Amino acid sequence: MTDIPVLPNGTDSNLEQVVAREQYFILRTRLVALQSAAVTDMGAIDAVIQALSKAQMAYKASHGLIGNNASDDPPHAPA
């Protein structure tokens, strides 16, 4: 397994965003470990994939994005 560096994201401006992003990377590392195991545990892999999907949505929500379609997101206030 290779260690994937978690680089800081310039768009993360509060603790909620940082924590959501870190949780995503923890789950991603777990998925790589499960996929690299000598014995494949598809139930565990599926559970991590589902958790990754939720973590991705939580991260996006922390930035005000909803779902996977940016067209459905509410407009942002001008900066």
XYZ file of C-alpha atoms in Angstrom:
79
model
C 0.000 0.000 0.000
C 1.265 3.466 -0.797
C 0.842 6.414 1.509
C -1.137 9.127 -0.224
C -0.191 12.533 1.156
C -3.092 14.648 2.337
C -2.298 18.124 1.140
C -4.043 21.120 2.659
C -6.948 22.454 0.673
C -7.035 26.215 0.241
C -10.834 26.218 0.152
C -11.197 24.729 3.643
C -11.792 27.745 5.839
C -13.293 26.229 8.993
C -12.877 23.236 11.279
C -15.942 21.431 9.898
C -14.424 21.446 6.415
C -11.014 20.275 7.617
C -12.509 17.440 9.688
C -14.812 16.327 6.846
C -11.870 16.220 4.433
C -9.667 14.309 6.877
C -12.457 11.763 7.462
C -12.703 11.207 3.713
C -8.961 10.539 3.439
C -9.029 8.156 6.416
C -11.768 6.145 4.712
C -9.930 6.223 1.384
C -6.808 4.827 3.046
C -8.946 2.118 4.684
C -10.405 1.196 1.288
C -6.939 0.872 -0.259
C -5.881 -1.375 2.622
C -8.957 -3.583 2.223
C -8.451 -3.859 -1.523
C -4.788 -4.767 -0.999
C -5.480 -7.490 1.570
C -4.617 -11.081 0.739
C -8.223 -12.086 1.444
C -10.876 -9.824 -0.060
C -13.693 -8.879 2.311
C -16.317 -7.537 -0.084
C -18.704 -6.700 2.765
C -16.116 -4.475 4.414
C -15.171 -2.912 1.076
C -18.820 -2.157 0.330
C -19.286 -0.604 3.778
C -16.252 1.649 3.302
C -17.450 2.681 -0.170
C -20.822 3.654 1.298
C -19.097 5.563 4.110
C -16.879 7.301 1.515
C -19.968 8.427 -0.374
C -21.435 9.888 2.824
C -18.109 11.502 3.724
C -17.891 13.081 0.270
C -21.416 14.496 0.630
C -20.565 15.827 4.113
C -17.441 17.529 2.774
C -19.351 19.081 -0.102
C -22.140 20.165 2.266
C -19.558 21.905 4.461
C -18.849 24.059 1.385
C -22.537 24.680 0.711
C -22.880 22.129 -2.091
C -25.757 19.665 -2.169
C -25.617 16.317 -3.964
C -23.611 15.547 -7.080
C -25.187 18.054 -9.446
C -23.799 21.564 -9.097
C -26.745 22.910 -11.114
C -29.056 22.002 -8.219
C -26.995 23.860 -5.613
C -28.258 27.164 -4.292
C -26.426 30.194 -5.687
C -23.542 31.492 -3.603
C -23.496 35.026 -2.310
C -20.976 37.204 -4.129
C -17.596 37.298 -2.425
